[in-house]
Amino acid sequence: MNPTAFYALFRKDLKLFFSDKRAVLMSFAAPILIASFFGFLFSGSSKGDAAKVPAAAVDLDGSAVSKKLLAALAADKGLDLKAENLDAARERVRKGKATVAVVVPKGFGEDAARAFFRGGLKPEIGVLYDPSHTAELGMVKGLLTQHAMEVVSAEVFNGETGRVVRRDTLKELETTKDLPAGERVALKDLLGSLDRFQASQSTAKPGGTGGGGGMSMPFAMLESAVTSGDKIEYNGFAHAFAGMGVQFILFMGIEAGISILLLRQTGLWKRLRAAPLSRSTLLGSRAASAAAIALIILAVIFAFARLVFKVQVLGSFAGFAGVCLAFAFMTGAYGLLIAALGRTPEAARGLAIFVTLLMVMLGGAWIPAFVFPGWLQKATLLVPTRWAVDGLDAMTWRGLGFLDALPAILVLLGFAAVFGAVAVWKFRWQED
Amino acid sequence: MFQAQNLKKRFGAVQAVDGVSFAIQAGETVGLLGPNGAGKTTIVSMIAGLLTPDSGEIRLEGRAIASDTDPVKRAIGFVPQDLALFEKLGGRENLALFGALYGLKGAELDRAVDMALGLVGLADRQKDAVEAYSGGMKRRLNLAAALLHDPKLLILDEPTVGVDPQSRNAIFDNLEALKQRGLTLIYTTHYMEEAERLCDRLVIVDHGRVLKDGTLQSLYAELPAANLLEVEIEGDGAPLCEGLRCVAGVASAELRAGRLAVGVDNLAMGSAAVLAWLAARGVPVLHLASERATLEAVFLNLTGRSLRDA
Ligand SMILES: Nc1ncnc2c1ncn2[C@@H]1O[C@H](COP(=O)(O)OP(=O)(O)OP(=O)(O)O)[C@@H](O)[C@H]1O
Ligand SMILES: [Mg+2]
């Protein structure tokens, strides 16, 4: 190793990088811009103002029960509900203006109350949905179930419809043959005591029938995100800056590798090879300069994220620095790998960008890896970017300690070693 | 100071170099002359240690280059055929970088850079980025970049490709100055004029083999005629060629581009005889020119092909 030559080559790479406006813009402005955008998208929900699901409601029944159901749905903060006629609702869903339309059928109030005790013919609530929003469909079905149970049960136990239905059911029980005698007696007792219970309620609370009572969800959900501290909220910007930083730094690594291929197109490669330089000086200086640039990019974009979006290293700072350093080394080695395996700069760049985007996607830089299906979460452990993004996440918003950064650091250094070894092994030192 | 023994190099199906041997004395300037694809670049690349020969041996001051970092490489200055400069960096920055590759630093590096810039006359443009240089200036800087570590053997692979006549002259002046200082030069080209102007000795290669190795005088001596007359006449010259060849003092006669090309050893006596012969046959002479036989003719004589379209 020749330190004078190594340092001269290293400095030359930094100079060339920072004199290239396009490269600088790509490496600093692009990740900051895109990460800010993704950050806005993914951190909105933490402030409780998640977008409401646009929905339509069609009331073909017009009973007290259906009106109460629609009122309950309209009051739900997860829905932006609009009452409409059937055709208008169908049209809105078809055009994507509404995600779901709830159609309450004629006779719903009475049929639902009847079916509550005896099963039999259940009224069918129609749910028209936009097939591109099946996730929201599930949520709306849940809300619908909850509100329908509450409204219908309240009506059955307390409401006018309930009294009529109970009377009818009691009459029916006298004549019906399809219930075993024991059950018939039990059901009669239940309905009878309900009538008595309600009668006593209405004397105790004059004029009070329709209100209260009935069933409600047997629990409420108290949502609280689990992070490193009580006062700390999940910061979607932390993840977005880690992800985009990783992506654009790898792009920079690609260009570092391509720069070696470009040397071959001029006489520069020959000039460098004619000098008494070891191969480790030649390749090592380029990997080291790429790693240094990677560290500078990480420092700048996380400084920006801290100043503008309050992204902080809540965990171990040494762990954060370690992950950054290991990822920087991996980037340098990745560049050498491209230089070793690439033939022409153009072909190498196209393929390398594709592979990098794939790695970045699987690494959870765009969409966090924790939303991946289980098998994919396991499979992507083979992708270095996954470790980089998880490592940075762990040290920033998750606020974990140095020991939790260690696996990421070691794995990234391992990838760096493997990439570097393959690069040196496959590198074409002579034309042939 | 330098010997190459039976060098061979094959690229796939192409035997680029096929048993080349030659030697160079210290202080000598040797031209490696041959048409495109003759193997010149491959030969000098092997000498500079950029390519490993398939077989054969290269010795510089009695030693072969043993490794990438062998100090023997410091004795060589290599000027690649393609420009070898970082376009975005300044002229001085480029030279400082290439000096550092040979371990130069501090005042020693500054001195070497100043000297090289002075030699090629680029001192006043040293701060400008190379991309702003003219083609000729880039070629001169390309030459300067090989001189920083004060090599003993300077290898130049077609250093004047794509250069205007003025810059070419400037480069030749530089090379002559280096020659004066006692540097040994290997110079590849397919320009005859360049080889004639600069070289003490010529090694003529074609299809990866040495066709001829000798001083300029010895090569000229082998030519059938030392001078060439170019005679423009009225009418068809073809029937005259055979008769002209029988004239005393005429070595050759043929039709080239509608003109008679007549080779004579003695310019005064030969031209007189040719003109008299034509006058006696009543052939009007429109124009007469003469030129010394060139390396072009040497090559033509050796291969039967012209250098430029070989
Ligand atoms: N890297 C390579 N791969 C394959 N073939 C090569 C390679 N380098 C040279 N050749 C072939 O070897 C032969 C000699 O090439 P070389 O470059 O040495 O010729 P040259 O005399 O320098 O020509 P020129 O005057 O055009 O520079 C040519 O046929 C060329 O196509
Ligand atoms: Mg060549």
mmCIF file with all atom_site columns, C-alpha atoms in Angstrom, chain A residues 71-228:
data_model
loop_
_atom_site.group_PDB
_atom_site.id
_atom_site.type_symbol
_atom_site.label_atom_id
_atom_site.label_alt_id
_atom_site.label_comp_id
_atom_site.label_asym_id
_atom_site.label_entity_id
_atom_site.label_seq_id
_atom_site.pdbx_PDB_ins_code
_atom_site.Cartn_x
_atom_site.Cartn_y
_atom_site.Cartn_z
_atom_site.occupancy
_atom_site.B_iso_or_equiv
_atom_site.pdbx_formal_charge
_atom_site.auth_seq_id
_atom_site.auth_comp_id
_atom_site.auth_asym_id
_atom_site.auth_atom_id
_atom_site.pdbx_PDB_model_num
ATOM 1   C CA . ALA A 1 71  ? -77.220 7.950   11.998  1.00 0.00 ? 71  ALA A CA 1
ATOM 2   C CA . ALA A 1 72  ? -74.773 5.777   13.962  1.00 0.00 ? 72  ALA A CA 1
ATOM 3   C CA . LEU A 1 73  ? -72.693 5.113   10.860  1.00 0.00 ? 73  LEU A CA 1
ATOM 4   C CA . ALA A 1 74  ? -72.697 8.786   9.898   1.00 0.00 ? 74  ALA A CA 1
ATOM 5   C CA . ALA A 1 75  ? -71.454 9.690   13.359  1.00 0.00 ? 75  ALA A CA 1
ATOM 6   C CA . ASP A 1 76  ? -68.538 7.231   13.133  1.00 0.00 ? 76  ASP A CA 1
ATOM 7   C CA . LYS A 1 77  ? -65.255 9.122   12.774  1.00 0.00 ? 77  LYS A CA 1
ATOM 8   C CA . GLY A 1 78  ? -63.859 6.497   10.441  1.00 0.00 ? 78  GLY A CA 1
ATOM 9   C CA . LEU A 1 79  ? -66.481 7.187   7.790   1.00 0.00 ? 79  LEU A CA 1
ATOM 10  C CA . ASP A 1 80  ? -67.492 10.068  5.622   1.00 0.00 ? 80  ASP A CA 1
ATOM 11  C CA . LEU A 1 81  ? -71.063 8.903   4.983   1.00 0.00 ? 81  LEU A CA 1
ATOM 12  C CA . LYS A 1 82  ? -73.542 10.369  2.559   1.00 0.00 ? 82  LYS A CA 1
ATOM 13  C CA . ALA A 1 83  ? -77.158 9.158   2.200   1.00 0.00 ? 83  ALA A CA 1
ATOM 14  C CA . GLU A 1 84  ? -78.231 8.623   -1.394  1.00 0.00 ? 84  GLU A CA 1
ATOM 15  C CA . ASN A 1 85  ? -80.602 6.664   -3.584  1.00 0.00 ? 85  ASN A CA 1
ATOM 16  C CA . LEU A 1 86  ? -79.470 3.307   -4.917  1.00 0.00 ? 86  LEU A CA 1
ATOM 17  C CA . ASP A 1 87  ? -78.509 4.388   -8.432  1.00 0.00 ? 87  ASP A CA 1
ATOM 18  C CA . ALA A 1 88  ? -76.553 7.415   -7.282  1.00 0.00 ? 88  ALA A CA 1
ATOM 19  C CA . ALA A 1 89  ? -74.710 5.294   -4.701  1.00 0.00 ? 89  ALA A CA 1
ATOM 20  C CA . ARG A 1 90  ? -73.850 2.609   -7.240  1.00 0.00 ? 90  ARG A CA 1
ATOM 21  C CA . GLU A 1 91  ? -72.562 5.275   -9.619  1.00 0.00 ? 91  GLU A CA 1
ATOM 22  C CA . ARG A 1 92  ? -70.392 6.857   -6.948  1.00 0.00 ? 92  ARG A CA 1
ATOM 23  C CA . VAL A 1 93  ? -68.748 3.543   -6.103  1.00 0.00 ? 93  VAL A CA 1
ATOM 24  C CA . ARG A 1 94  ? -68.252 2.718   -9.765  1.00 0.00 ? 94  ARG A CA 1
ATOM 25  C CA . LYS A 1 95  ? -66.447 6.003   -10.307 1.00 0.00 ? 95  LYS A CA 1
ATOM 26  C CA . GLY A 1 96  ? -64.306 5.483   -7.224  1.00 0.00 ? 96  GLY A CA 1
ATOM 27  C CA . LYS A 1 97  ? -65.786 8.510   -5.444  1.00 0.00 ? 97  LYS A CA 1
ATOM 28  C CA . ALA A 1 98  ? -67.082 6.289   -2.666  1.00 0.00 ? 98  ALA A CA 1
ATOM 29  C CA . THR A 1 99  ? -65.252 3.205   -1.457  1.00 0.00 ? 99  THR A CA 1
ATOM 30  C CA . VAL A 1 100 ? -68.324 1.404   -0.094  1.00 0.00 ? 100 VAL A CA 1
ATOM 31  C CA . ALA A 1 101 ? -72.074 1.800   -0.356  1.00 0.00 ? 101 ALA A CA 1
ATOM 32  C CA . VAL A 1 102 ? -74.271 0.288   2.371   1.00 0.00 ? 102 VAL A CA 1
ATOM 33  C CA . VAL A 1 103 ? -77.760 -0.654  1.185   1.00 0.00 ? 103 VAL A CA 1
ATOM 34  C CA . VAL A 1 104 ? -80.327 -1.213  3.974   1.00 0.00 ? 104 VAL A CA 1
ATOM 35  C CA . PRO A 1 105 ? -83.152 -3.342  2.508   1.00 0.00 ? 105 PRO A CA 1
ATOM 36  C CA . LYS A 1 106 ? -86.875 -2.763  2.862   1.00 0.00 ? 106 LYS A CA 1
ATOM 37  C CA . GLY A 1 107 ? -88.317 -4.265  6.056   1.00 0.00 ? 107 GLY A CA 1
ATOM 38  C CA . PHE A 1 108 ? -84.883 -4.334  7.692   1.00 0.00 ? 108 PHE A CA 1
ATOM 39  C CA . GLY A 1 109 ? -86.016 -3.052  11.073  1.00 0.00 ? 109 GLY A CA 1
ATOM 40  C CA . GLU A 1 110 ? -88.704 -5.677  11.615  1.00 0.00 ? 110 GLU A CA 1
ATOM 41  C CA . ASP A 1 111 ? -86.873 -8.579  9.975   1.00 0.00 ? 111 ASP A CA 1
ATOM 42  C CA . ALA A 1 112 ? -83.713 -7.953  11.952  1.00 0.00 ? 112 ALA A CA 1
ATOM 43  C CA . ALA A 1 113 ? -85.569 -7.820  15.233  1.00 0.00 ? 113 ALA A CA 1
ATOM 44  C CA . ARG A 1 114 ? -87.375 -11.062 14.395  1.00 0.00 ? 114 ARG A CA 1
ATOM 45  C CA . ALA A 1 115 ? -84.238 -12.818 13.296  1.00 0.00 ? 115 ALA A CA 1
ATOM 46  C CA . PHE A 1 116 ? -82.583 -11.710 16.509  1.00 0.00 ? 116 PHE A CA 1
ATOM 47  C CA . PHE A 1 117 ? -84.415 -14.393 18.483  1.00 0.00 ? 117 PHE A CA 1
ATOM 48  C CA . ARG A 1 118 ? -85.443 -16.991 16.016  1.00 0.00 ? 118 ARG A CA 1
ATOM 49  C CA . GLY A 1 119 ? -82.888 -16.907 13.217  1.00 0.00 ? 119 GLY A CA 1
ATOM 50  C CA . GLY A 1 120 ? -84.924 -17.760 10.195  1.00 0.00 ? 120 GLY A CA 1
ATOM 51  C CA . LEU A 1 121 ? -85.043 -15.271 7.379   1.00 0.00 ? 121 LEU A CA 1
ATOM 52  C CA . LYS A 1 122 ? -82.285 -12.709 7.936   1.00 0.00 ? 122 LYS A CA 1
ATOM 53  C CA . PRO A 1 123 ? -82.452 -9.361  6.176   1.00 0.00 ? 123 PRO A CA 1
ATOM 54  C CA . GLU A 1 124 ? -79.549 -8.780  3.838   1.00 0.00 ? 124 GLU A CA 1
ATOM 55  C CA . ILE A 1 125 ? -77.644 -5.514  4.024   1.00 0.00 ? 125 ILE A CA 1
ATOM 56  C CA . GLY A 1 126 ? -76.099 -4.918  0.613   1.00 0.00 ? 126 GLY A CA 1
ATOM 57  C CA . VAL A 1 127 ? -72.469 -3.790  0.528   1.00 0.00 ? 127 VAL A CA 1
ATOM 58  C CA . LEU A 1 128 ? -71.336 -2.434  -2.812  1.00 0.00 ? 128 LEU A CA 1
ATOM 59  C CA . TYR A 1 129 ? -67.600 -1.887  -2.864  1.00 0.00 ? 129 TYR A CA 1
ATOM 60  C CA . ASP A 1 130 ? -64.771 -0.665  -5.016  1.00 0.00 ? 130 ASP A CA 1
ATOM 61  C CA . PRO A 1 131 ? -62.603 -3.753  -5.674  1.00 0.00 ? 131 PRO A CA 1
ATOM 62  C CA . SER A 1 132 ? -59.425 -1.664  -5.508  1.00 0.00 ? 132 SER A CA 1
ATOM 63  C CA . HIS A 1 133 ? -60.062 -0.896  -1.833  1.00 0.00 ? 133 HIS A CA 1
ATOM 64  C CA . THR A 1 134 ? -60.606 -4.262  -0.178  1.00 0.00 ? 134 THR A CA 1
ATOM 65  C CA . ALA A 1 135 ? -58.714 -3.182  2.930   1.00 0.00 ? 135 ALA A CA 1
ATOM 66  C CA . GLU A 1 136 ? -61.227 -0.427  3.593   1.00 0.00 ? 136 GLU A CA 1
ATOM 67  C CA . LEU A 1 137 ? -64.050 -2.862  2.822   1.00 0.00 ? 137 LEU A CA 1
ATOM 68  C CA . GLY A 1 138 ? -63.002 -4.966  5.791   1.00 0.00 ? 138 GLY A CA 1
ATOM 69  C CA . MET A 1 139 ? -62.960 -1.948  8.029   1.00 0.00 ? 139 MET A CA 1
ATOM 70  C CA . VAL A 1 140 ? -66.411 -0.777  6.893   1.00 0.00 ? 140 VAL A CA 1
ATOM 71  C CA . LYS A 1 141 ? -67.858 -4.274  7.417   1.00 0.00 ? 141 LYS A CA 1
ATOM 72  C CA . GLY A 1 142 ? -66.520 -4.220  10.948  1.00 0.00 ? 142 GLY A CA 1
ATOM 73  C CA . LEU A 1 143 ? -68.081 -0.838  11.666  1.00 0.00 ? 143 LEU A CA 1
ATOM 74  C CA . LEU A 1 144 ? -71.346 -1.954  10.089  1.00 0.00 ? 144 LEU A CA 1
ATOM 75  C CA . THR A 1 145 ? -71.497 -5.067  12.258  1.00 0.00 ? 145 THR A CA 1
ATOM 76  C CA . GLN A 1 146 ? -70.780 -3.103  15.392  1.00 0.00 ? 146 GLN A CA 1
ATOM 77  C CA . HIS A 1 147 ? -73.395 -0.422  14.758  1.00 0.00 ? 147 HIS A CA 1
ATOM 78  C CA . ALA A 1 148 ? -76.046 -2.859  13.484  1.00 0.00 ? 148 ALA A CA 1
ATOM 79  C CA . MET A 1 149 ? -75.696 -5.029  16.603  1.00 0.00 ? 149 MET A CA 1
ATOM 80  C CA . GLU A 1 150 ? -75.987 -2.018  18.866  1.00 0.00 ? 150 GLU A CA 1
ATOM 81  C CA . VAL A 1 151 ? -78.955 -0.462  17.090  1.00 0.00 ? 151 VAL A CA 1
ATOM 82  C CA . VAL A 1 152 ? -80.908 -3.673  16.530  1.00 0.00 ? 152 VAL A CA 1
ATOM 83  C CA . SER A 1 153 ? -80.362 -5.024  20.035  1.00 0.00 ? 153 SER A CA 1
ATOM 84  C CA . ALA A 1 154 ? -81.370 -1.722  21.570  1.00 0.00 ? 154 ALA A CA 1
ATOM 85  C CA . GLU A 1 155 ? -84.537 -1.818  19.510  1.00 0.00 ? 155 GLU A CA 1
ATOM 86  C CA . VAL A 1 156 ? -85.317 -5.426  20.366  1.00 0.00 ? 156 VAL A CA 1
ATOM 87  C CA . PHE A 1 157 ? -84.923 -4.926  24.083  1.00 0.00 ? 157 PHE A CA 1
ATOM 88  C CA . ASN A 1 158 ? -86.396 -1.469  24.404  1.00 0.00 ? 158 ASN A CA 1
ATOM 89  C CA . GLY A 1 159 ? -88.002 -0.218  21.260  1.00 0.00 ? 159 GLY A CA 1
ATOM 90  C CA . GLU A 1 160 ? -91.580 -0.266  19.950  1.00 0.00 ? 160 GLU A CA 1
ATOM 91  C CA . THR A 1 161 ? -90.649 -2.630  17.149  1.00 0.00 ? 161 THR A CA 1
ATOM 92  C CA . GLY A 1 162 ? -89.185 -4.946  19.768  1.00 0.00 ? 162 GLY A CA 1
ATOM 93  C CA . ARG A 1 163 ? -92.461 -5.066  21.722  1.00 0.00 ? 163 ARG A CA 1
ATOM 94  C CA . VAL A 1 164 ? -94.433 -5.994  18.617  1.00 0.00 ? 164 VAL A CA 1
ATOM 95  C CA . VAL A 1 165 ? -91.898 -8.574  17.574  1.00 0.00 ? 165 VAL A CA 1
ATOM 96  C CA . ARG A 1 166 ? -91.842 -10.109 21.040  1.00 0.00 ? 166 ARG A CA 1
ATOM 97  C CA . ARG A 1 167 ? -95.595 -10.371 21.060  1.00 0.00 ? 167 ARG A CA 1
ATOM 98  C CA . ASP A 1 168 ? -95.646 -11.978 17.636  1.00 0.00 ? 168 ASP A CA 1
ATOM 99  C CA . THR A 1 169 ? -92.899 -14.385 18.592  1.00 0.00 ? 169 THR A CA 1
ATOM 100 C CA . LEU A 1 170 ? -94.750 -15.411 21.725  1.00 0.00 ? 170 LEU A CA 1
ATOM 101 C CA . LYS A 1 171 ? -97.869 -16.086 19.674  1.00 0.00 ? 171 LYS A CA 1
ATOM 102 C CA . GLU A 1 172 ? -95.890 -18.072 17.186  1.00 0.00 ? 172 GLU A CA 1
ATOM 103 C CA . LEU A 1 173 ? -94.393 -20.171 19.968  1.00 0.00 ? 173 LEU A CA 1
ATOM 104 C CA . GLU A 1 174 ? -97.844 -21.362 20.953  1.00 0.00 ? 174 GLU A CA 1
ATOM 105 C CA . THR A 1 175 ? -98.443 -22.916 17.573  1.00 0.00 ? 175 THR A CA 1
ATOM 106 C CA . THR A 1 176 ? -95.030 -23.886 16.311  1.00 0.00 ? 176 THR A CA 1
ATOM 107 C CA . LYS A 1 177 ? -93.979 -27.528 16.291  1.00 0.00 ? 177 LYS A CA 1
ATOM 108 C CA . ASP A 1 178 ? -90.391 -27.188 15.228  1.00 0.00 ? 178 ASP A CA 1
ATOM 109 C CA . LEU A 1 179 ? -88.977 -26.319 18.634  1.00 0.00 ? 179 LEU A CA 1
ATOM 110 C CA . PRO A 1 180 ? -88.497 -28.963 21.365  1.00 0.00 ? 180 PRO A CA 1
ATOM 111 C CA . ALA A 1 181 ? -90.811 -28.364 24.303  1.00 0.00 ? 181 ALA A CA 1
ATOM 112 C CA . GLY A 1 182 ? -87.968 -27.438 26.711  1.00 0.00 ? 182 GLY A CA 1
ATOM 113 C CA . GLU A 1 183 ? -86.589 -24.714 24.481  1.00 0.00 ? 183 GLU A CA 1
ATOM 114 C CA . ARG A 1 184 ? -90.045 -23.374 23.770  1.00 0.00 ? 184 ARG A CA 1
ATOM 115 C CA . VAL A 1 185 ? -90.642 -22.905 27.501  1.00 0.00 ? 185 VAL A CA 1
ATOM 116 C CA . ALA A 1 186 ? -87.247 -21.291 28.005  1.00 0.00 ? 186 ALA A CA 1
ATOM 117 C CA . LEU A 1 187 ? -87.762 -18.813 25.163  1.00 0.00 ? 187 LEU A CA 1
ATOM 118 C CA . LYS A 1 188 ? -91.262 -17.965 26.437  1.00 0.00 ? 188 LYS A CA 1
ATOM 119 C CA . ASP A 1 189 ? -89.761 -17.266 29.881  1.00 0.00 ? 189 ASP A CA 1
ATOM 120 C CA . LEU A 1 190 ? -87.096 -15.023 28.404  1.00 0.00 ? 190 LEU A CA 1
ATOM 121 C CA . LEU A 1 191 ? -89.512 -12.989 26.332  1.00 0.00 ? 191 LEU A CA 1
ATOM 122 C CA . GLY A 1 192 ? -91.955 -12.765 29.203  1.00 0.00 ? 192 GLY A CA 1
ATOM 123 C CA . SER A 1 193 ? -89.323 -11.489 31.623  1.00 0.00 ? 193 SER A CA 1
ATOM 124 C CA . LEU A 1 194 ? -88.121 -9.000  29.010  1.00 0.00 ? 194 LEU A CA 1
ATOM 125 C CA . ASP A 1 195 ? -91.645 -7.606  28.795  1.00 0.00 ? 195 ASP A CA 1
ATOM 126 C CA . ARG A 1 196 ? -91.872 -7.365  32.572  1.00 0.00 ? 196 ARG A CA 1
ATOM 127 C CA . PHE A 1 197 ? -88.384 -5.811  32.790  1.00 0.00 ? 197 PHE A CA 1
ATOM 128 C CA . GLN A 1 198 ? -89.256 -3.191  30.247  1.00 0.00 ? 198 GLN A CA 1
ATOM 129 C CA . ALA A 1 199 ? -92.580 -2.397  31.877  1.00 0.00 ? 199 ALA A CA 1
ATOM 130 C CA . SER A 1 200 ? -90.791 -1.739  35.179  1.00 0.00 ? 200 SER A CA 1
ATOM 131 C CA . GLN A 1 201 ? -88.193 0.393   33.355  1.00 0.00 ? 201 GLN A CA 1
ATOM 132 C CA . SER A 1 202 ? -90.807 2.562   31.742  1.00 0.00 ? 202 SER A CA 1
ATOM 133 C CA . THR A 1 203 ? -92.571 3.212   35.081  1.00 0.00 ? 203 THR A CA 1
ATOM 134 C CA . ALA A 1 204 ? -89.314 3.999   36.816  1.00 0.00 ? 204 ALA A CA 1
ATOM 135 C CA . LYS A 1 205 ? -88.194 6.284   33.976  1.00 0.00 ? 205 LYS A CA 1
ATOM 136 C CA . PRO A 1 206 ? -91.360 7.926   32.686  1.00 0.00 ? 206 PRO A CA 1
ATOM 137 C CA . GLY A 1 207 ? -91.485 8.271   28.914  1.00 0.00 ? 207 GLY A CA 1
ATOM 138 C CA . GLY A 1 208 ? -88.184 6.505   28.531  1.00 0.00 ? 208 GLY A CA 1
ATOM 139 C CA . THR A 1 209 ? -88.392 3.716   26.027  1.00 0.00 ? 209 THR A CA 1
ATOM 140 C CA . GLY A 1 210 ? -86.235 4.227   22.933  1.00 0.00 ? 210 GLY A CA 1
ATOM 141 C CA . GLY A 1 211 ? -83.031 5.320   24.695  1.00 0.00 ? 211 GLY A CA 1
ATOM 142 C CA . GLY A 1 212 ? -80.153 3.363   26.268  1.00 0.00 ? 212 GLY A CA 1
ATOM 143 C CA . GLY A 1 213 ? -80.215 -0.307  27.007  1.00 0.00 ? 213 GLY A CA 1
ATOM 144 C CA . GLY A 1 214 ? -79.620 -2.943  24.406  1.00 0.00 ? 214 GLY A CA 1
ATOM 145 C CA . MET A 1 215 ? -76.246 -4.413  23.617  1.00 0.00 ? 215 MET A CA 1
ATOM 146 C CA . SER A 1 216 ? -73.084 -2.635  22.988  1.00 0.00 ? 216 SER A CA 1
ATOM 147 C CA . MET A 1 217 ? -69.611 -3.821  22.110  1.00 0.00 ? 217 MET A CA 1
ATOM 148 C CA . PRO A 1 218 ? -68.373 -5.576  25.209  1.00 0.00 ? 218 PRO A CA 1
ATOM 149 C CA . PHE A 1 219 ? -65.099 -3.683  25.056  1.00 0.00 ? 219 PHE A CA 1
ATOM 150 C CA . ALA A 1 220 ? -63.575 -0.480  23.784  1.00 0.00 ? 220 ALA A CA 1
ATOM 151 C CA . MET A 1 221 ? -60.144 -0.221  22.200  1.00 0.00 ? 221 MET A CA 1
ATOM 152 C CA . LEU A 1 222 ? -57.537 2.047   23.677  1.00 0.00 ? 222 LEU A CA 1
ATOM 153 C CA . GLU A 1 223 ? -54.878 2.432   21.034  1.00 0.00 ? 223 GLU A CA 1
ATOM 154 C CA . SER A 1 224 ? -51.364 3.386   22.036  1.00 0.00 ? 224 SER A CA 1
ATOM 155 C CA . ALA A 1 225 ? -48.261 2.888   19.926  1.00 0.00 ? 225 ALA A CA 1
ATOM 156 C CA . VAL A 1 226 ? -45.333 1.217   21.638  1.00 0.00 ? 226 VAL A CA 1
ATOM 157 C CA . THR A 1 227 ? -42.139 3.221   21.293  1.00 0.00 ? 227 THR A CA 1
ATOM 158 C CA . SER A 1 228 ? -39.068 3.911   23.378  1.00 0.00 ? 228 SER A CA 1
#
